[in-house]
Short mmCIF file of C-alpha atoms in Angstrom, two decimals:
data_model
loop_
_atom_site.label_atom_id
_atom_site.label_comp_id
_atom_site.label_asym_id
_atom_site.label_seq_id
_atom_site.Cartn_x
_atom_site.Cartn_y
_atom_site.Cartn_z
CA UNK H 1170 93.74 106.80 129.21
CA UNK H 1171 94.26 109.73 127.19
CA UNK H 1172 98.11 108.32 126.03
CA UNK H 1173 95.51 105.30 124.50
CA UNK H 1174 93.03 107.64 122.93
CA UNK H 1175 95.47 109.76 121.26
CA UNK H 1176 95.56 106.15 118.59
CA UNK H 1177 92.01 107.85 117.84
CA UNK H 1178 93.54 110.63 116.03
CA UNK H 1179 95.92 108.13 113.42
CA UNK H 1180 92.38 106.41 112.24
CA UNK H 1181 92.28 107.58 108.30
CA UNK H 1182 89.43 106.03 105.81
CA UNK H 1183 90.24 106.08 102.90
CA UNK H 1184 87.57 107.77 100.27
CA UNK H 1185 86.52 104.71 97.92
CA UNK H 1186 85.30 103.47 101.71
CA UNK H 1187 82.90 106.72 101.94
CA UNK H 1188 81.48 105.20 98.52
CA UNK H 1189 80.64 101.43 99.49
CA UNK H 1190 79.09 102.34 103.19
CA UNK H 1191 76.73 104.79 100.53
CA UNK H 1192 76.16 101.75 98.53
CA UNK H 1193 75.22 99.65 101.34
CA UNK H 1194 72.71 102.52 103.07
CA UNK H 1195 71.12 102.72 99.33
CA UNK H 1196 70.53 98.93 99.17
CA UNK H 1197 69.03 98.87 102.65
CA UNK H 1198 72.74 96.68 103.96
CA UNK H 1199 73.34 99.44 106.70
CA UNK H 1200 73.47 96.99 109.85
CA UNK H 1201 75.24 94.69 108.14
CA UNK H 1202 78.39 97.13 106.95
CA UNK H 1203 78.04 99.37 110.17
CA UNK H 1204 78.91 95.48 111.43
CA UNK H 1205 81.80 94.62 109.40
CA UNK H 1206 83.53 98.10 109.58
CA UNK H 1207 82.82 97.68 113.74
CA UNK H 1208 84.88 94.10 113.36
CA UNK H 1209 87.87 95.15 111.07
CA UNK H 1210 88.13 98.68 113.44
CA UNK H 1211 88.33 96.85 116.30
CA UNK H 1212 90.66 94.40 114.55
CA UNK H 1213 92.93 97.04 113.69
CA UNK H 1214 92.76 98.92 117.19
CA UNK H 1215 94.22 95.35 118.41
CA UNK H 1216 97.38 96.14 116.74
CA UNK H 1217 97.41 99.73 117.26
CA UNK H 1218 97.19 99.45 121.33
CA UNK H 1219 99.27 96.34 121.03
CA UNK H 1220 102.10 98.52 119.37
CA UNK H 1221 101.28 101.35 121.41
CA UNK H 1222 101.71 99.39 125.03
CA UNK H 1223 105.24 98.38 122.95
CA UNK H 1224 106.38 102.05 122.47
CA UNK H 1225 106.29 100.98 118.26
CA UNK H 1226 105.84 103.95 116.07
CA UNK H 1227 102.67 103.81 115.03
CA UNK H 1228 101.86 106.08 111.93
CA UNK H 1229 98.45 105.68 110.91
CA UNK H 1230 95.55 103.44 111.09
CA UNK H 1231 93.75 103.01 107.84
CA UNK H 1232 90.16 101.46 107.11
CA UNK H 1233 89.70 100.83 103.49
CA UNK H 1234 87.31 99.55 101.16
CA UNK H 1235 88.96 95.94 101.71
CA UNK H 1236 90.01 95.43 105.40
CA UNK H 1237 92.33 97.52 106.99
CA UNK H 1238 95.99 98.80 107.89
CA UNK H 1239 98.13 99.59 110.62
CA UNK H 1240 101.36 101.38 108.98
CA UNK H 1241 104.36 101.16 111.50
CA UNK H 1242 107.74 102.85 111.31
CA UNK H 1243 109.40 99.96 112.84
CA UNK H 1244 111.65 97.32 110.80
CA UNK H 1245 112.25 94.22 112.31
CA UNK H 1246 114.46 95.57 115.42
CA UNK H 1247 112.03 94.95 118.17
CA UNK H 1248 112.34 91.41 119.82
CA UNK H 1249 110.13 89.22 117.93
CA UNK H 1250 107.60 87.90 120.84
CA UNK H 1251 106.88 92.12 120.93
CA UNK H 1252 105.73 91.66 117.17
CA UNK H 1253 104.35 88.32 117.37
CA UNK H 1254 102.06 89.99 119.99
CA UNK H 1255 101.26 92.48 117.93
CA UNK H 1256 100.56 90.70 115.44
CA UNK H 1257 97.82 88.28 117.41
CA UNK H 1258 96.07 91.28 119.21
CA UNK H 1259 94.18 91.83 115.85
CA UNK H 1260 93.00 87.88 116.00
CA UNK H 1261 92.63 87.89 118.94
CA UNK H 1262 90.18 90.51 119.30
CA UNK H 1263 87.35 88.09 117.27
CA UNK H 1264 87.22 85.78 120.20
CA UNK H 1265 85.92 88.22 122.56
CA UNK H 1266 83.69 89.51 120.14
CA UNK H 1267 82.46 86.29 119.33
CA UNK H 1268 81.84 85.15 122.91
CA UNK H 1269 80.24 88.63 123.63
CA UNK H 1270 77.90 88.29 120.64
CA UNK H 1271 77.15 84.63 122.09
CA UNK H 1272 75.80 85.96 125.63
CA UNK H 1273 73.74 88.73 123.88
CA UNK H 1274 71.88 86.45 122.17
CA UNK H 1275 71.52 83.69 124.94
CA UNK H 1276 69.64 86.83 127.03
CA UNK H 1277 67.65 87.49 123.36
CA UNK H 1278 69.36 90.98 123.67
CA UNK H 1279 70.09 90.60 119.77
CA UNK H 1280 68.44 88.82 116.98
CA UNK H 1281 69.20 85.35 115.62
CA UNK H 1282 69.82 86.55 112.55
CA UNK H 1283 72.45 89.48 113.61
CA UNK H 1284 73.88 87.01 115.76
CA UNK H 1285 74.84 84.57 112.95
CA UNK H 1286 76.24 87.57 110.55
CA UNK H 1287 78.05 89.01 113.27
CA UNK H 1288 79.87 86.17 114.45
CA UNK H 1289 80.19 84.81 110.69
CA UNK H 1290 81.68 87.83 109.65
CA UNK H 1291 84.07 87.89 112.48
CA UNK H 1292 85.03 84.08 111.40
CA UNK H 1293 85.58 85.45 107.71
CA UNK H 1294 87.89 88.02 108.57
CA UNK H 1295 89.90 85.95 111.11
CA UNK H 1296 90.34 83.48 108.61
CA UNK H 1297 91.53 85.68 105.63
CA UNK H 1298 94.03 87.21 108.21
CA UNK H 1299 95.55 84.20 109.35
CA UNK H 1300 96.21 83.35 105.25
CA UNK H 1301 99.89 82.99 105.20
CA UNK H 1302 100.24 86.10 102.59
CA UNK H 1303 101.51 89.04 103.42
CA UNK H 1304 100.76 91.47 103.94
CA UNK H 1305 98.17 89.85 106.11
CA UNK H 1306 98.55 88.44 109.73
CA UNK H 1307 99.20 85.08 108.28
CA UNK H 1308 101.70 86.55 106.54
CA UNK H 1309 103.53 88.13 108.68
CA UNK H 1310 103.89 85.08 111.25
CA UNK H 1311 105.55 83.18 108.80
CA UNK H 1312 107.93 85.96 108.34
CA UNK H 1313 108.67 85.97 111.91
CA UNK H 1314 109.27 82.37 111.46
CA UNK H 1315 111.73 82.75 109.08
CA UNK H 1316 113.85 85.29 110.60
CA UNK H 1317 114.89 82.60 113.00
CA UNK H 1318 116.40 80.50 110.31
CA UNK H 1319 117.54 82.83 107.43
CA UNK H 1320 118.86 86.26 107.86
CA UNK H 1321 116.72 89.41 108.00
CA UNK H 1322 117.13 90.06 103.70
CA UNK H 1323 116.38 86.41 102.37
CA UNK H 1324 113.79 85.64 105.04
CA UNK H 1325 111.66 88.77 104.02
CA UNK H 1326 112.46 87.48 100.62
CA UNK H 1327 111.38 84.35 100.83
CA UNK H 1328 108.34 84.93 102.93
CA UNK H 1329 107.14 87.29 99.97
CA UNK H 1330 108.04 84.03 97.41
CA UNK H 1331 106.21 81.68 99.91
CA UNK H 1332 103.02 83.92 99.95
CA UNK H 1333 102.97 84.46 96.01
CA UNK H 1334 102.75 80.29 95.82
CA UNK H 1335 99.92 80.16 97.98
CA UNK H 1336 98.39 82.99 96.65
CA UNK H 1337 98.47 81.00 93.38
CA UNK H 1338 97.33 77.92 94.77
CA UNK H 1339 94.28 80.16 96.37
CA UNK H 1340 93.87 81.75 92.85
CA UNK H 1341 93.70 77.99 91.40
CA UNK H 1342 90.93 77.04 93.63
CA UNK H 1343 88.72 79.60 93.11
CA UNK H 1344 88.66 79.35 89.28
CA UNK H 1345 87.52 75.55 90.43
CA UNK H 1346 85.40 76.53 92.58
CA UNK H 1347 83.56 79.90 92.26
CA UNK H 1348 84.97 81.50 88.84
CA UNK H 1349 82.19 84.24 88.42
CA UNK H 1350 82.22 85.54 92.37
CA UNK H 1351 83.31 89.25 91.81
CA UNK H 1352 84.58 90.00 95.38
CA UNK H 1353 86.93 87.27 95.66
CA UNK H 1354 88.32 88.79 91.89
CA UNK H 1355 88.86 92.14 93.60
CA UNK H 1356 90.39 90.65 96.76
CA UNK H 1357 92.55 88.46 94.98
CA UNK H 1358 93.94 91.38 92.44
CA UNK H 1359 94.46 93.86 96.00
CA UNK H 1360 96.50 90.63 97.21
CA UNK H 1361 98.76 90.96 94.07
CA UNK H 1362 99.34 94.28 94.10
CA UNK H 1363 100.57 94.14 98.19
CA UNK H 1364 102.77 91.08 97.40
CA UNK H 1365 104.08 92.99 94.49
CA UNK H 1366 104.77 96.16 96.20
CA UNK H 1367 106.08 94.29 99.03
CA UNK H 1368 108.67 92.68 96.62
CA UNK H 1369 109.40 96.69 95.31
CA UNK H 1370 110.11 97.66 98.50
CA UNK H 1371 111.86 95.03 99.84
CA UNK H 1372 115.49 96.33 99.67
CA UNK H 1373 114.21 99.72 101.50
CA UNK H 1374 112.89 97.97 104.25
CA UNK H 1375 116.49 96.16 104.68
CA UNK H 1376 118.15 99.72 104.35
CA UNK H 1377 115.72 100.84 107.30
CA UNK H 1378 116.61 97.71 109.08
CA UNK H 1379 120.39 98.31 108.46
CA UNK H 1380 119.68 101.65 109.69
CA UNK H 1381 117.95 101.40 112.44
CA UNK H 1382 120.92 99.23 113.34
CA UNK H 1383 123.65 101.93 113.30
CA UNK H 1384 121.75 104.72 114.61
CA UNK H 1385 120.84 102.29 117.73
CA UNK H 1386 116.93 101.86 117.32
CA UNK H 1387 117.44 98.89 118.40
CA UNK H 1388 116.51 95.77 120.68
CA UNK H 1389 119.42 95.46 123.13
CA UNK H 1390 121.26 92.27 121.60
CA UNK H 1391 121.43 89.62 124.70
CA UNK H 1392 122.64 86.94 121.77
CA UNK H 1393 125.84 87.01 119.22
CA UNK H 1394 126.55 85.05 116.04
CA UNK H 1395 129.29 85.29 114.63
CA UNK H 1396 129.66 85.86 110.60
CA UNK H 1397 132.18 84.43 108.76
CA UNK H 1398 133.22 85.99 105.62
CA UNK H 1399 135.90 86.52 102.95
CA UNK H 1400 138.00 89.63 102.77
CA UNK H 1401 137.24 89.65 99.19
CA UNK H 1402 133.68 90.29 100.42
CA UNK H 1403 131.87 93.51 99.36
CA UNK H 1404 130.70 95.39 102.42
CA UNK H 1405 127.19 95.01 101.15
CA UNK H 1406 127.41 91.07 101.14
CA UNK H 1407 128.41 91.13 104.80
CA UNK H 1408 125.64 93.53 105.62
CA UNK H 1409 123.31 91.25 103.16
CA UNK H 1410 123.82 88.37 106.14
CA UNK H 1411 122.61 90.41 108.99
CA UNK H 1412 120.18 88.82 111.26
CA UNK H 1413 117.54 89.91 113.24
CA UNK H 1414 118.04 89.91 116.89
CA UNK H 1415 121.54 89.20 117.16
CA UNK H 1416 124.54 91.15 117.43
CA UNK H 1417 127.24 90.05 114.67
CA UNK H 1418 131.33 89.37 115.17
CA UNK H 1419 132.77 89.73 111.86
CA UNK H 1420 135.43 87.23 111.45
CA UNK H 1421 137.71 87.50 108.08
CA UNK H 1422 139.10 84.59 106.47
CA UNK H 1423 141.81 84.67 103.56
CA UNK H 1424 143.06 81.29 101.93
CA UNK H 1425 140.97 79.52 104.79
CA UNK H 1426 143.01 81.46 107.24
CA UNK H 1427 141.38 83.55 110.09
CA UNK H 1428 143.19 87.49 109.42
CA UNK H 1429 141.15 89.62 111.83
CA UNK H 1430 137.81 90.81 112.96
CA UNK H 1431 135.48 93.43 112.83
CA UNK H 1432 132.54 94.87 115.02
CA UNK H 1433 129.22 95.21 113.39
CA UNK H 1434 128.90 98.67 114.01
CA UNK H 1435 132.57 99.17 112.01
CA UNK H 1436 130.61 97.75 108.64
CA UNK H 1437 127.75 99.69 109.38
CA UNK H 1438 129.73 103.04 109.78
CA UNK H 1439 131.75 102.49 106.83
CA UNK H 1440 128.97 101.76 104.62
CA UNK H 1441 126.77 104.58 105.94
CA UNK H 1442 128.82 107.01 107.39
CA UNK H 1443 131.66 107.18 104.85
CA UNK H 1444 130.10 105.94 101.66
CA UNK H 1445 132.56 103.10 101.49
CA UNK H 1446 129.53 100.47 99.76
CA UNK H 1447 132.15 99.20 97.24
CA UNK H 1448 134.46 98.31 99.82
CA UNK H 1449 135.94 94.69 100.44
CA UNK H 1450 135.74 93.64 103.78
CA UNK H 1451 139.60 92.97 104.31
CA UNK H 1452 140.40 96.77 103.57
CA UNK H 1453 138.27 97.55 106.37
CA UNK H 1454 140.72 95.70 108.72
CA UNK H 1455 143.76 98.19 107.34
CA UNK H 1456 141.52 101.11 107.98
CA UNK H 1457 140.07 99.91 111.77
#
């Protein structure tokens, strides 16, 4: 029990928060945000046990002004149903607080009208969060989708690309629909800004994935795939084709003709270990 509570201590809230629970308490909303901070803390706890059960390196948990945040120091090495359950446990933890709220009020232990804000506030959040955008649940299950298909670079890539189209389309309707409502402006500009950090930070998170690979933070590979590449590859392309979850035969082809083959964890020391990032893939085979 006390391994669990120590998550306690990586709760941070941010300041601007401080300033709209003060707003609420001055314009008598005090049940209603002690409510909604209650939903998205519990939300985020979800992912923070989830990850903690996992072993995941959990660095904070943040409650801001507009939802919430659990920052991890993991990158895409743990076997996917581990995230994909991490990922749910925040969902998931509306349906219990739903059906909860629902027997409270059948034994009158709680209002009518709580009862209808609480469990339409949990439906608000669980919806938002299941928007495919990242960096929001939604998000982040398509991502897992597409790391089956495309490798662990172009399917983070394309996952941010996917998200900015909806994220349009979601812009679109609400200049249709409800131009002048002033939270939905704010929420939409805080989506922006995530998508477009996510795109800034993109090519860390792959360096962090690469590395995580060669220093063997890793899921233990049960799967290979081979890679077939030219040996007038740059080291980086090869490592540019990594996929998540699988262990990777490098097999060289010159003219169409097979000339040798490499380990992953050759690429991954000569790119890291001795600086060799300009390297073409068919000196590697002189030098292993």
């Amino acid at each position: 029990m006390t391994n669990y509570l120590s998550i306690l201590k990586k709760v941070y809230v941010h300041p601007l928060l401080w300033l709209v629970i003060f707003l609420a308490i001055i314009t008598g909303h005090f049940i209603e945000i002690s409510m909604l901070l209650c939903i998205i803390f519990i939300h985020e706890m979800g992912h923070g046990v989830a990850a903690h059960v996992f072993s995941w390196r959990v660095k904070r948990i943040g409650l801001l002004p507009f939802g919430g945040v659990v920052e991890m120091d993991e990158y895409g090495n743990r076997p996917i149903k581990e995230e994909l359950i991490v990922v749910m446990a925040g969902p998931f933890q509306h349906v219990w607080l739903i059906v909860v709220a629902y027997l409270l009020h059948v034994v009158n232990l709680i209002p009518i009208y709580y009862y209808e804000t609480f469990v339409f506030y949990n439906g608000m959040i669980l919806l938002f969060n299941l928007l495919p955008i990242c960096p929001l649940d939604g998000g982040k299950l398509i991502h897992l989708m597409l790391t089956r298909r495309y490798s662990y670079l172009t399917s983070s890539q394309y996952s941010i690309i996917s998200s900015l189209l909806f994220l349009l389309g979601l812009h679109v309707f609400v200049l249709l629909t409800v131009p002048f409502h002033i939270h939905l402006w704010i929420v939409l500009s805080f989506l922006y800004l995530s998508l477009y950090l996510e795109w800034k930070q993109r090519k860390f998170h792959y360096m962090k994935f690469l590395l995580e690979r060669y220093y063997g933070k890793k899921e233990t590979f049960q799967k290979l795939k081979p890679l077939k590449v030219e040996g007038e590859w740059p080291i980086m392309k090869v490592l540019e084709h990594f996929y998540r979850g699988y262990k990777h035969p490098i097999i060289i082809f010159e003219n169409g003709r097979e000339t040798g083959e490499l380990d992953e964890n050759e690429v991954l020391h000569a790119f890291f270990a001795e600086h060799r990032t300009d390297a073409l893939t068919k000196d590697l085979l002189l030098h292993y």
